[in-house]
Amino acid sequence: MSVTFSNAYQILELKSGATSEEIRRAYLNLVRQHPPDRSPDKFREIHAAYEMLNDPMNLATALMTANRVRPDLSAVIVEAEKVRPRLATLNLLALGNLE
Amino acid sequence: MGSAARKADLARRQDQRLAKRDTQHPGFSHSAGLLELRPKIASAESIEDAAIFNKECRLKLSNELQLEATKVIEALELTGNSKFDEAIDRLKEIPRSSPFADWRLFIRGLHSYYSGELGATRQNWTRLDRARRPARIAATLLLAEVDESLGGESQTTSSVMVEHAKTLRFRKKAIAAAIAIAQVRHRDPGTTFSVSQSAMLSNFRDAFSKLDPEFVSTVSLACVQLSLHQGDWGLFERLIKTVPGPPDDPNWNRTKFLYATNFQGFDNVLEKVSKAYINQDLPRLTQLPEELKNALACKILLVLAEEKRSSQDVSTSIFSFRKSKNEYDQINDLFRKAIEKYPRYRPAHEKLIGSLEAQLEENGLSKSNEERLEKELVVAQEKFVQSIPDELETALSLIDFYLEEDQLDKANALVQRLSGQRLEDPLAKALPWKLKLREAMRLSRRKTDLALANKALDDAESLWPTWLNRNWLPFLHAALALRSGDLAKFEELKANAIRDQKISDFVGRLMAFAALQQMNIPIANLKPFRTEIDLQIKNASKASLADLFSIGAFFWDLVRTGLEHKGYRLQASKLGRAFADQIKFHDNSDLDATQVNAFCWGAHHRFWPLGNDYSPKPSFKKLAMKEARIAAAVLEWLIECDSFPDSRMVDYQPLITLTKEAARHEKDPFYRYQFDQIADEAIDIVSEVKARDAQRRSYATTFIDEGEYSEDEDEEFDDVCDCPKCRAKRARMSGILEDEDDANGEWSEGVNDIRDIPPIIRKVTLALGPMGMSELDLLIKSDFLLRSSEEFMDKIGRIFSRHGLSMMHAIEFVMTFQEMAERDMAEIGISTFGDIEQDDVEQDETSARTSGASSSPTLTAEERKSARKQREKELERKKRQASQNRSKR
């Protein structure tokens, strides 16, 4: 799999827009799971994705590149649907009220 | 109105608003109740559970348990903000035996639940103690997942839980509303997001922003993205007023900037939003790393500079000649600011250097401006080398500059720095040799230092690169002998060298002269040698091809090592022309090393023009397929040739492959490295062309509804495509428009704004299309002084013939264009030639105009043509003369 900016997040199992700290953590976690001696290809891929996201200029270039592909709103909705809505802590705790 | 009445009125209005909202999104008011829910302590609630949301209860716990309760609260907050990893970190500190262990289990399940993994969620939550709050919350959340009626709930489910579960159904309603937005069909296929969708989005946001902010944000951002795929700035602006920007562009300034680059005449918007993003937004984005902020600012400044350059290119196209100093300064300042923001970004340096070099190449530059630009160029190069230590090409160029300017310390420092790196470039490896040689040349200035100069030359001899001919060395020794006043020794050494190298007297004299110039022989002593050489160069066309090959090979050594002497340019151009003339008739089937080197020199300077179809002559092509050095030379020649369209590089794939392959086997390190570099550059060009084609194809399928244009297939053509079919159709199209023009006396609607442009210019513009025009523009800008020379007309004629226009069109175009250009220049007071020559030319032009009377309506077409030709010849002669005078001066 060739690493591009858009799939680098996927490879590191992150949501796009993850912070540099999150990127570093995800990278270290994955490297622990796929050490170079056991799965060299996967390691290379993870490393390339990390390099891609870790270089500020790569990030800036991606952010400064207009998206040429027209987004599919229906697909965005389907994708967003998979994730449950987050509840505010107090509202969540109130779901355990007995009356 | 009293306060009670006002309150009643406000309440009524609020009810009306809520009622309206409920009709748009039924069931919303029920879900809205969720936001009002607050946890209440139940009668049998454990103190640990109550401690999670009640401070008083928390304070009743032991310190240890209080700490654990705090960890649970933090973990819940972090989970609500999707920071799962950090939440897990907090939970690690809660032991399994703790009364908060249930909360730990619940939060783990909550992560799976939020990620939509219900299997994993249930696994975690089935182990919860049903008597406690975590189990009740979990049960309510899972209950909301079952069917809509909630009729199948188990007996353990209380009515309160069912009510709560119903409030959790808002997502389904939000999805339905979002799908309604997505399903709007547009009448115009070019519309990607309509005004009615914008209104629906606004309602959707009002209804669900508080309940489901993440989903609303995702849908809203996708809607803004959709709106960017159409040319409706107004809708986009209205839309972003209601939708908050993404975290890294909260005020949409960066997006506005990128979108504005698609519109003509948006220069002010570009400036305004770029400033707002760089100066206001970026400093406030504390969550972004500083490096990323600088990188973003750098990119924006570069795009702004490029936009400025291209918008000025449009205004300074073929109707005027160059950008003003102020325009260039603005562009260069933006490049400099970009470099300041992110010095490690190579393209920013390259663009600044490229811009300064382009300025320096422009004709009619005053001496003071030239000096200023040269200084700026050196500063830019120094900054480049300083910021990116492995930038070799610029470092080598700087070293050459330092050596020429006798700034040996700076050159030495740079050489030392480069020697610390592992360099592949043989030229870089040879720097110590070059430094010694230059030192010998510098020391030869003073007679008292001549012993040192001889020593330095000996050192250079010991360091002489293996890949470089040593045949100049004896002439350098001879030159030093003459510098010390020993004419006899000079003559002896020179004669020996000529004899040993089996070269002609002419070649020997030329090599000696180059050495004498470098070894600082006083002008008076140099004069007799110069006179001899000048005489022979004047008759260069009569020189034998063998001599020209030897000279070419010698000059190639000077060129590739950057050791051209002061008079090189003048001599090389004359000899190069003679070489190019003679090589046409030479059987190039079998060349020796000297001849190949001479060929490389010719290709490097592009002494022979490309053929009509932008190809080298077939004999060169054949030779290139046999000899990798020629293949590399041909490729370099094509890469360097401004008028060679990049798209044609694809045709040279066999040469690229041959050169790349030869790089692996070539024994000469110089050529081995050169092959690799040239082949890679050609490969990059081919890749770019292919990527561009692919992008154009994808655009065509995205934006063009083929059915719409298929009615008249015969007249279908691509504005940009350079294929013969499209070129012919553009030419035919230009004919059609011209007929209409003649018949109606004016252009049809929509082209009135260009009615003032002469018909021939319009015709040419239509026939050539954007690509052809940019090629023409480049040619015109490339050498102003050649505008009416035969070579120039020949080039123009070739471009025109490829686009279905005749030579007559070319002549008419050039004449009209010249008239316009001269008028423009007179208006703005720009002199392209030197003062004296310009006066001369203008005087003659005036007389040519008067005598030719080309615009007289009483003349027949034939007479007008003849007058034009006569005038053109006269102009050409005068301008060539002016050019020569200028060069000499």
Coordinates of C-alpha atoms in Angstrom, one line a residue, chain B residues 229-671:
Chain B
H229 CA -16.8 22.7 -6.2
Q230 CA -18.8 25.3 -8.0
G231 CA -18.1 28.9 -8.9
D232 CA -20.6 30.6 -6.5
W233 CA -18.6 32.8 -4.2
G234 CA -21.8 34.4 -2.8
L235 CA -23.3 31.1 -1.7
F236 CA -20.0 30.0 -0.2
E237 CA -19.7 33.2 1.8
R238 CA -23.3 32.9 3.1
L239 CA -22.7 29.3 4.1
I240 CA -19.6 29.9 6.1
K241 CA -21.3 32.6 8.1
T242 CA -23.5 29.9 9.7
V243 CA -20.9 27.0 9.9
P244 CA -18.0 27.3 12.2
G245 CA -14.7 26.5 10.5
P246 CA -12.6 23.4 11.2
P247 CA -10.2 23.6 14.2
D248 CA -7.2 24.6 12.0
D249 CA -9.2 27.2 10.1
P250 CA -11.8 28.6 12.5
N251 CA -12.7 31.7 10.4
W252 CA -12.5 29.9 7.1
N253 CA -9.8 32.3 6.0
R254 CA -7.5 29.6 4.6
T255 CA -10.4 28.0 2.8
K256 CA -11.5 31.3 1.4
F257 CA -7.9 31.9 0.2
L258 CA -7.8 28.6 -1.6
Y259 CA -11.2 29.1 -3.1
A260 CA -10.4 32.6 -4.2
T261 CA -7.5 31.4 -6.3
N262 CA -10.1 29.9 -8.7
F263 CA -11.5 33.4 -9.5
Q264 CA -10.1 36.0 -11.8
G265 CA -9.7 39.5 -10.2
F266 CA -9.8 38.3 -6.6
D267 CA -6.3 39.7 -5.8
N268 CA -7.7 41.9 -3.0
V269 CA -9.5 39.0 -1.4
L270 CA -6.4 36.9 -1.6
E271 CA -4.3 39.5 0.1
K272 CA -6.9 40.2 2.7
V273 CA -7.7 36.7 3.8
S274 CA -4.1 35.6 3.6
K275 CA -3.1 38.4 6.0
A276 CA -6.1 37.5 8.3
Y277 CA -5.1 33.9 8.4
I278 CA -1.3 34.5 8.9
N279 CA -1.5 37.5 11.3
Q280 CA -4.8 36.8 13.2
D281 CA -5.9 33.2 13.0
L282 CA -2.6 31.3 13.2
P283 CA -1.3 33.0 16.3
R284 CA -4.5 32.1 18.1
L285 CA -4.4 28.4 17.1
T286 CA -2.5 27.4 20.2
Q287 CA -3.3 23.7 19.6
L288 CA -1.2 23.7 16.4
P289 CA 2.5 23.2 16.7
E290 CA 4.6 26.3 15.8
E291 CA 6.3 24.4 13.0
L292 CA 3.0 23.6 11.3
K293 CA 1.9 27.2 11.7
N294 CA 5.1 28.4 10.0
A295 CA 4.8 25.8 7.3
L296 CA 1.2 26.9 6.6
A297 CA 2.2 30.6 6.5
C298 CA 5.1 29.7 4.1
K299 CA 2.7 27.8 1.8
I300 CA 0.2 30.6 1.7
L301 CA 2.8 33.2 0.9
L302 CA 4.2 31.1 -1.9
V303 CA 0.7 30.6 -3.4
L304 CA 0.1 34.4 -3.1
A305 CA 3.4 35.1 -4.9
E306 CA 2.5 32.6 -7.6
E307 CA -0.9 34.1 -8.0
K308 CA 0.5 37.6 -8.2
R309 CA 3.0 36.4 -10.8
S310 CA 0.4 34.6 -12.9
S311 CA -2.1 37.5 -12.7
Q312 CA 0.7 39.8 -13.8
D313 CA 1.6 37.4 -16.5
V314 CA -1.8 37.8 -17.9
S315 CA -1.6 41.6 -17.9
T316 CA 2.0 41.4 -19.2
S317 CA 1.4 38.8 -21.9
I318 CA 2.2 39.5 -25.5
F319 CA 0.8 43.1 -25.4
S320 CA 3.6 44.4 -23.1
F321 CA 7.0 43.0 -22.4
R322 CA 7.9 42.7 -18.8
K323 CA 6.8 43.2 -15.3
S324 CA 7.7 46.5 -13.6
K325 CA 10.4 46.5 -11.0
N326 CA 7.8 47.1 -8.4
E327 CA 5.8 44.0 -9.4
Y328 CA 8.9 41.9 -9.3
D329 CA 9.8 43.3 -5.9
Q330 CA 6.4 42.5 -4.5
I331 CA 6.7 38.9 -5.7
N332 CA 10.2 38.5 -4.5
D333 CA 9.3 40.0 -1.1
L334 CA 6.6 37.4 -0.7
F335 CA 9.1 34.6 -1.6
R336 CA 11.5 36.1 1.0
K337 CA 8.8 36.2 3.7
A338 CA 7.9 32.6 2.9
I339 CA 11.6 31.6 3.3
E340 CA 11.7 33.5 6.6
K341 CA 8.7 31.5 7.8
Y342 CA 10.0 28.1 6.9
P343 CA 13.7 28.3 5.9
R344 CA 13.9 24.5 5.4
Y345 CA 11.4 24.5 2.5
R346 CA 13.5 24.0 -0.7
P347 CA 10.9 25.2 -3.2
A348 CA 10.6 28.6 -1.6
H349 CA 14.4 29.2 -2.1
E350 CA 14.2 27.8 -5.7
K351 CA 11.3 30.1 -6.5
L352 CA 13.0 33.2 -5.2
I353 CA 16.2 32.3 -7.1
G354 CA 14.2 31.5 -10.2
S355 CA 12.4 34.8 -10.0
L356 CA 15.7 36.8 -9.6
E357 CA 17.3 34.9 -12.5
A358 CA 14.3 35.6 -14.7
Q359 CA 14.6 39.2 -13.9
L360 CA 18.3 39.2 -14.7
E361 CA 17.6 37.5 -18.1
E362 CA 15.3 40.3 -19.2
N363 CA 16.6 42.6 -21.8
G364 CA 17.0 46.3 -21.3
L365 CA 18.1 46.0 -17.7
S366 CA 20.0 49.0 -16.5
K367 CA 23.5 48.4 -15.1
S368 CA 22.5 49.5 -11.6
N369 CA 19.5 47.2 -11.6
E370 CA 21.6 44.3 -12.9
E371 CA 24.1 44.8 -10.1
R372 CA 21.4 45.1 -7.5
L373 CA 19.8 41.9 -8.8
E374 CA 23.1 40.0 -8.9
K375 CA 23.6 41.0 -5.2
E376 CA 20.1 39.9 -4.3
L377 CA 20.7 36.6 -6.1
V378 CA 23.9 35.9 -4.2
V379 CA 22.2 36.7 -0.9
A380 CA 19.3 34.3 -1.9
Q381 CA 21.8 31.6 -2.8
E382 CA 23.7 32.0 0.4
K383 CA 20.5 31.8 2.4
F384 CA 19.5 28.6 0.5
V385 CA 22.8 26.9 1.2
Q386 CA 22.7 28.0 4.8
S387 CA 19.2 26.7 5.3
I388 CA 19.6 23.5 3.4
P389 CA 23.2 22.2 3.8
D390 CA 22.8 19.4 1.3
E391 CA 21.9 21.8 -1.5
L392 CA 24.8 21.1 -3.8
E393 CA 24.0 22.8 -7.1
T394 CA 23.6 26.2 -5.5
A395 CA 26.7 25.6 -3.3
L396 CA 28.7 24.9 -6.4
S397 CA 27.4 27.9 -8.2
L398 CA 28.2 30.1 -5.1
I399 CA 31.7 28.7 -5.0
D400 CA 32.2 29.6 -8.6
F401 CA 31.0 33.1 -7.8
Y402 CA 33.3 33.5 -4.8
L403 CA 36.2 32.3 -6.9
E404 CA 35.5 34.7 -9.7
E405 CA 35.1 37.5 -7.2
D406 CA 38.3 36.5 -5.4
Q407 CA 36.4 35.8 -2.2
L408 CA 38.6 32.8 -1.5
D409 CA 37.8 32.7 2.2
K410 CA 34.1 32.2 1.6
A411 CA 34.8 29.7 -1.2
N412 CA 37.2 27.8 1.1
A413 CA 34.7 27.7 3.9
L414 CA 32.0 26.3 1.6
V415 CA 34.4 23.8 0.1
Q416 CA 35.4 22.7 3.6
R417 CA 31.7 22.3 4.6
L418 CA 31.0 20.3 1.4
S419 CA 34.0 18.1 2.0
G420 CA 32.4 17.0 5.2
Q421 CA 29.5 15.5 3.3
R422 CA 29.4 12.3 1.3
L423 CA 29.1 13.7 -2.2
E424 CA 28.4 11.8 -5.3
D425 CA 28.8 14.6 -7.7
P426 CA 32.3 14.4 -9.3
L427 CA 32.3 18.2 -9.7
A428 CA 31.8 18.6 -5.9
K429 CA 34.6 16.0 -5.3
A430 CA 36.9 18.0 -7.6
L431 CA 36.4 21.2 -5.6
P432 CA 39.9 21.1 -4.0
W433 CA 41.4 20.9 -7.4
K434 CA 39.4 23.8 -8.7
L435 CA 40.2 25.8 -5.6
K436 CA 44.0 25.3 -6.2
L437 CA 43.6 26.1 -9.9
R438 CA 41.7 29.3 -9.1
E439 CA 44.3 30.2 -6.5
A440 CA 47.1 29.8 -9.1
M441 CA 45.1 32.2 -11.4
R442 CA 44.6 34.7 -8.6
L443 CA 48.2 34.6 -7.5
S444 CA 49.3 35.3 -11.1
R445 CA 48.0 38.8 -10.7
R446 CA 51.2 40.0 -8.9
K447 CA 54.6 39.2 -10.3
T448 CA 55.9 38.8 -6.8
D449 CA 53.5 35.9 -6.2
L450 CA 54.4 34.0 -9.4
A451 CA 56.4 31.4 -7.5
L452 CA 53.4 30.7 -5.3
A453 CA 51.2 30.6 -8.5
N454 CA 53.5 28.0 -10.0
K455 CA 53.3 26.0 -6.7
A456 CA 49.5 26.2 -6.7
L457 CA 49.4 25.1 -10.3
D458 CA 51.6 22.1 -9.4
D459 CA 49.2 21.3 -6.6
A460 CA 46.3 21.6 -9.0
E461 CA 48.1 19.2 -11.4
S462 CA 48.4 16.6 -8.6
L463 CA 44.7 16.9 -7.9
W464 CA 43.6 17.0 -11.5
P465 CA 40.4 14.9 -11.8
T466 CA 40.7 11.6 -13.6
W467 CA 37.7 12.2 -15.8
L468 CA 38.9 15.6 -17.1
N469 CA 41.3 16.0 -20.0
R470 CA 44.7 17.3 -19.0
N471 CA 45.4 19.0 -22.4
W472 CA 45.0 22.5 -21.1
L473 CA 47.6 22.0 -18.4
P474 CA 50.7 22.7 -20.5
F475 CA 49.1 25.9 -21.8
L476 CA 48.5 27.0 -18.3
H477 CA 52.2 26.4 -17.5
A478 CA 53.1 28.3 -20.7
A479 CA 50.9 31.2 -19.7
L480 CA 52.6 31.5 -16.3
A481 CA 56.0 31.5 -18.1
L482 CA 54.8 34.4 -20.2
R483 CA 53.4 36.2 -17.1
S484 CA 57.0 36.0 -15.7
G485 CA 58.3 37.6 -18.9
D486 CA 59.8 34.5 -20.5
L487 CA 58.3 34.6 -24.0
A488 CA 60.7 32.0 -25.4
K489 CA 59.7 29.5 -22.7
F490 CA 56.0 30.3 -23.5
E491 CA 56.5 29.6 -27.2
E492 CA 58.4 26.4 -26.5
L493 CA 55.8 25.0 -24.1
K494 CA 53.0 26.0 -26.5
A495 CA 54.7 24.4 -29.5
N496 CA 55.4 21.2 -27.5
A497 CA 51.8 21.0 -26.4
I498 CA 50.5 21.5 -29.9
R499 CA 52.9 18.8 -31.2
D500 CA 52.1 16.3 -28.4
Q501 CA 48.4 16.7 -28.6
K502 CA 48.4 16.7 -32.4
I503 CA 46.2 19.7 -32.7
S504 CA 46.2 22.5 -35.2
D505 CA 47.9 25.8 -34.7
F506 CA 44.5 27.5 -34.5
V507 CA 43.3 25.2 -31.7
G508 CA 46.6 25.6 -29.9
R509 CA 46.4 29.4 -30.0
L510 CA 42.8 29.3 -28.7
M511 CA 43.8 27.1 -25.8
A512 CA 46.8 29.3 -25.1
F513 CA 44.7 32.4 -25.3
A514 CA 42.2 31.0 -22.8
A515 CA 45.1 30.3 -20.4
L516 CA 46.7 33.7 -20.9
Q517 CA 43.4 35.4 -20.0
Q518 CA 43.1 33.4 -16.9
M519 CA 46.7 34.0 -15.9
N520 CA 46.2 37.7 -16.0
I521 CA 48.6 38.6 -18.8
P522 CA 48.4 42.5 -19.1
I523 CA 46.1 43.7 -21.8
A524 CA 48.9 45.2 -23.8
N525 CA 50.8 41.9 -23.9
L526 CA 47.6 40.1 -24.7
K527 CA 46.6 42.3 -27.6
P528 CA 48.6 40.5 -30.3
F529 CA 47.2 37.1 -29.3
R530 CA 43.7 38.5 -29.2
T531 CA 44.1 40.0 -32.7
E532 CA 45.2 36.7 -34.1
I533 CA 42.4 34.8 -32.4
D534 CA 39.7 37.4 -33.4
L535 CA 40.8 37.1 -37.0
Q536 CA 40.5 33.4 -37.0
I537 CA 37.2 33.4 -35.2
K538 CA 35.9 35.9 -37.7
N539 CA 36.6 33.2 -40.4
A540 CA 35.2 30.4 -38.2
S541 CA 33.0 29.3 -41.0
K542 CA 36.1 28.3 -42.9
A543 CA 37.6 26.3 -40.0
S544 CA 37.9 22.6 -40.5
L545 CA 35.4 20.4 -38.7
A546 CA 38.3 18.6 -37.0
D547 CA 39.4 21.9 -35.5
L548 CA 35.8 22.7 -34.4
F549 CA 35.5 19.3 -32.8
S550 CA 38.7 19.9 -30.8
I551 CA 37.6 23.4 -29.8
G552 CA 34.2 22.1 -28.9
A553 CA 35.7 19.4 -26.7
F554 CA 38.0 21.9 -25.0
F555 CA 35.2 24.4 -24.5
W556 CA 33.1 21.5 -23.0
D557 CA 35.8 20.9 -20.4
L558 CA 35.7 24.6 -19.5
V559 CA 32.0 24.7 -19.4
R560 CA 31.5 21.6 -17.3
T561 CA 34.1 22.6 -14.8
G562 CA 32.9 26.3 -14.7
L563 CA 36.2 27.6 -15.9
E564 CA 35.1 29.7 -18.9
H565 CA 37.4 32.7 -19.4
K566 CA 36.2 36.3 -19.9
G567 CA 36.0 36.2 -23.7
Y568 CA 34.4 32.8 -23.8
R569 CA 30.9 33.8 -24.5
L570 CA 31.7 35.8 -27.6
Q571 CA 34.1 33.2 -29.0
A572 CA 31.9 30.3 -28.2
S573 CA 28.8 31.6 -29.9
K574 CA 30.6 32.3 -33.1
L575 CA 32.4 29.0 -33.1
G576 CA 29.3 27.2 -32.0
R577 CA 27.3 28.5 -35.0
A578 CA 30.1 27.4 -37.4
F579 CA 30.2 24.0 -35.7
A580 CA 26.4 23.6 -35.9
D581 CA 26.5 24.6 -39.6
Q582 CA 29.2 22.0 -40.4
I583 CA 28.0 19.2 -38.3
K584 CA 24.8 19.1 -40.4
F585 CA 26.7 17.7 -43.3
H586 CA 29.0 15.4 -41.3
D587 CA 28.5 11.7 -41.2
N588 CA 27.8 11.4 -37.5
S589 CA 27.7 7.6 -37.5
D590 CA 30.9 7.0 -35.7
L591 CA 32.3 9.6 -33.3
D592 CA 35.4 9.4 -31.1
A593 CA 35.6 10.7 -27.5
T594 CA 36.6 14.2 -28.6
Q595 CA 33.8 14.5 -31.1
V596 CA 31.3 13.2 -28.5
N597 CA 32.5 15.9 -26.1
A598 CA 32.2 18.5 -28.7
F599 CA 28.6 17.3 -29.4
C600 CA 27.8 17.6 -25.7
W601 CA 29.1 21.2 -25.8
G602 CA 26.9 22.0 -28.8
A603 CA 23.9 20.5 -27.1
H604 CA 24.6 22.3 -23.9
H605 CA 24.5 25.6 -25.6
R606 CA 21.6 24.6 -28.0
F607 CA 23.6 25.6 -31.0
W608 CA 21.3 23.8 -33.4
P609 CA 17.6 24.5 -33.4
L610 CA 15.0 21.8 -33.2
G611 CA 13.2 20.7 -36.4
N612 CA 9.8 21.8 -37.5
D613 CA 8.1 19.1 -35.3
Y614 CA 10.2 20.0 -32.3
S615 CA 12.5 17.0 -32.8
P616 CA 16.2 16.8 -33.2
K617 CA 17.4 15.9 -36.6
P618 CA 17.0 12.1 -37.4
S619 CA 20.8 11.7 -37.7
F620 CA 21.1 13.0 -34.1
K621 CA 18.4 10.7 -33.0
K622 CA 20.1 7.6 -34.5
L623 CA 23.4 8.6 -33.0
A624 CA 21.7 9.1 -29.6
M625 CA 20.4 5.5 -29.7
K626 CA 23.9 4.3 -30.2
E627 CA 25.8 6.5 -27.8
A628 CA 24.6 7.2 -24.3
R629 CA 26.5 10.5 -24.0
I630 CA 24.7 11.8 -27.1
A631 CA 21.4 10.5 -25.7
A632 CA 22.1 12.4 -22.5
A633 CA 23.1 15.5 -24.5
V634 CA 20.0 15.4 -26.6
L635 CA 17.8 15.0 -23.5
E636 CA 19.6 17.9 -21.8
W637 CA 19.2 20.0 -24.9
L638 CA 15.4 19.2 -24.9
I639 CA 15.0 19.9 -21.2
E640 CA 16.8 23.2 -21.5
C641 CA 15.0 24.3 -24.6
D642 CA 12.2 26.7 -23.6
S643 CA 10.1 26.2 -26.6
F644 CA 10.2 22.4 -26.4
P645 CA 6.8 21.3 -25.0
D646 CA 7.1 19.1 -22.0
S647 CA 4.3 16.9 -23.4
R648 CA 6.7 15.8 -26.1
M649 CA 9.2 14.4 -23.7
V650 CA 7.1 11.2 -23.6
D651 CA 8.3 10.6 -27.2
Y652 CA 11.8 10.3 -25.9
Q653 CA 11.2 7.4 -23.5
P654 CA 13.8 5.2 -25.3
L655 CA 16.5 7.8 -24.9
I656 CA 15.5 8.2 -21.2
T657 CA 15.7 4.5 -20.6
L658 CA 19.0 4.3 -22.5
T659 CA 20.5 7.1 -20.4
K660 CA 19.3 5.7 -17.1
E661 CA 20.6 2.3 -18.0
A662 CA 23.9 3.7 -19.1
A663 CA 24.3 5.4 -15.7
R664 CA 24.7 2.0 -14.2
H665 CA 27.5 0.9 -16.5
E666 CA 29.4 4.1 -17.5
K667 CA 33.0 4.1 -16.2
D668 CA 33.6 7.9 -16.4
P669 CA 32.3 9.2 -13.1
F670 CA 31.3 12.6 -14.6
Y671 CA 29.1 11.1 -17.2

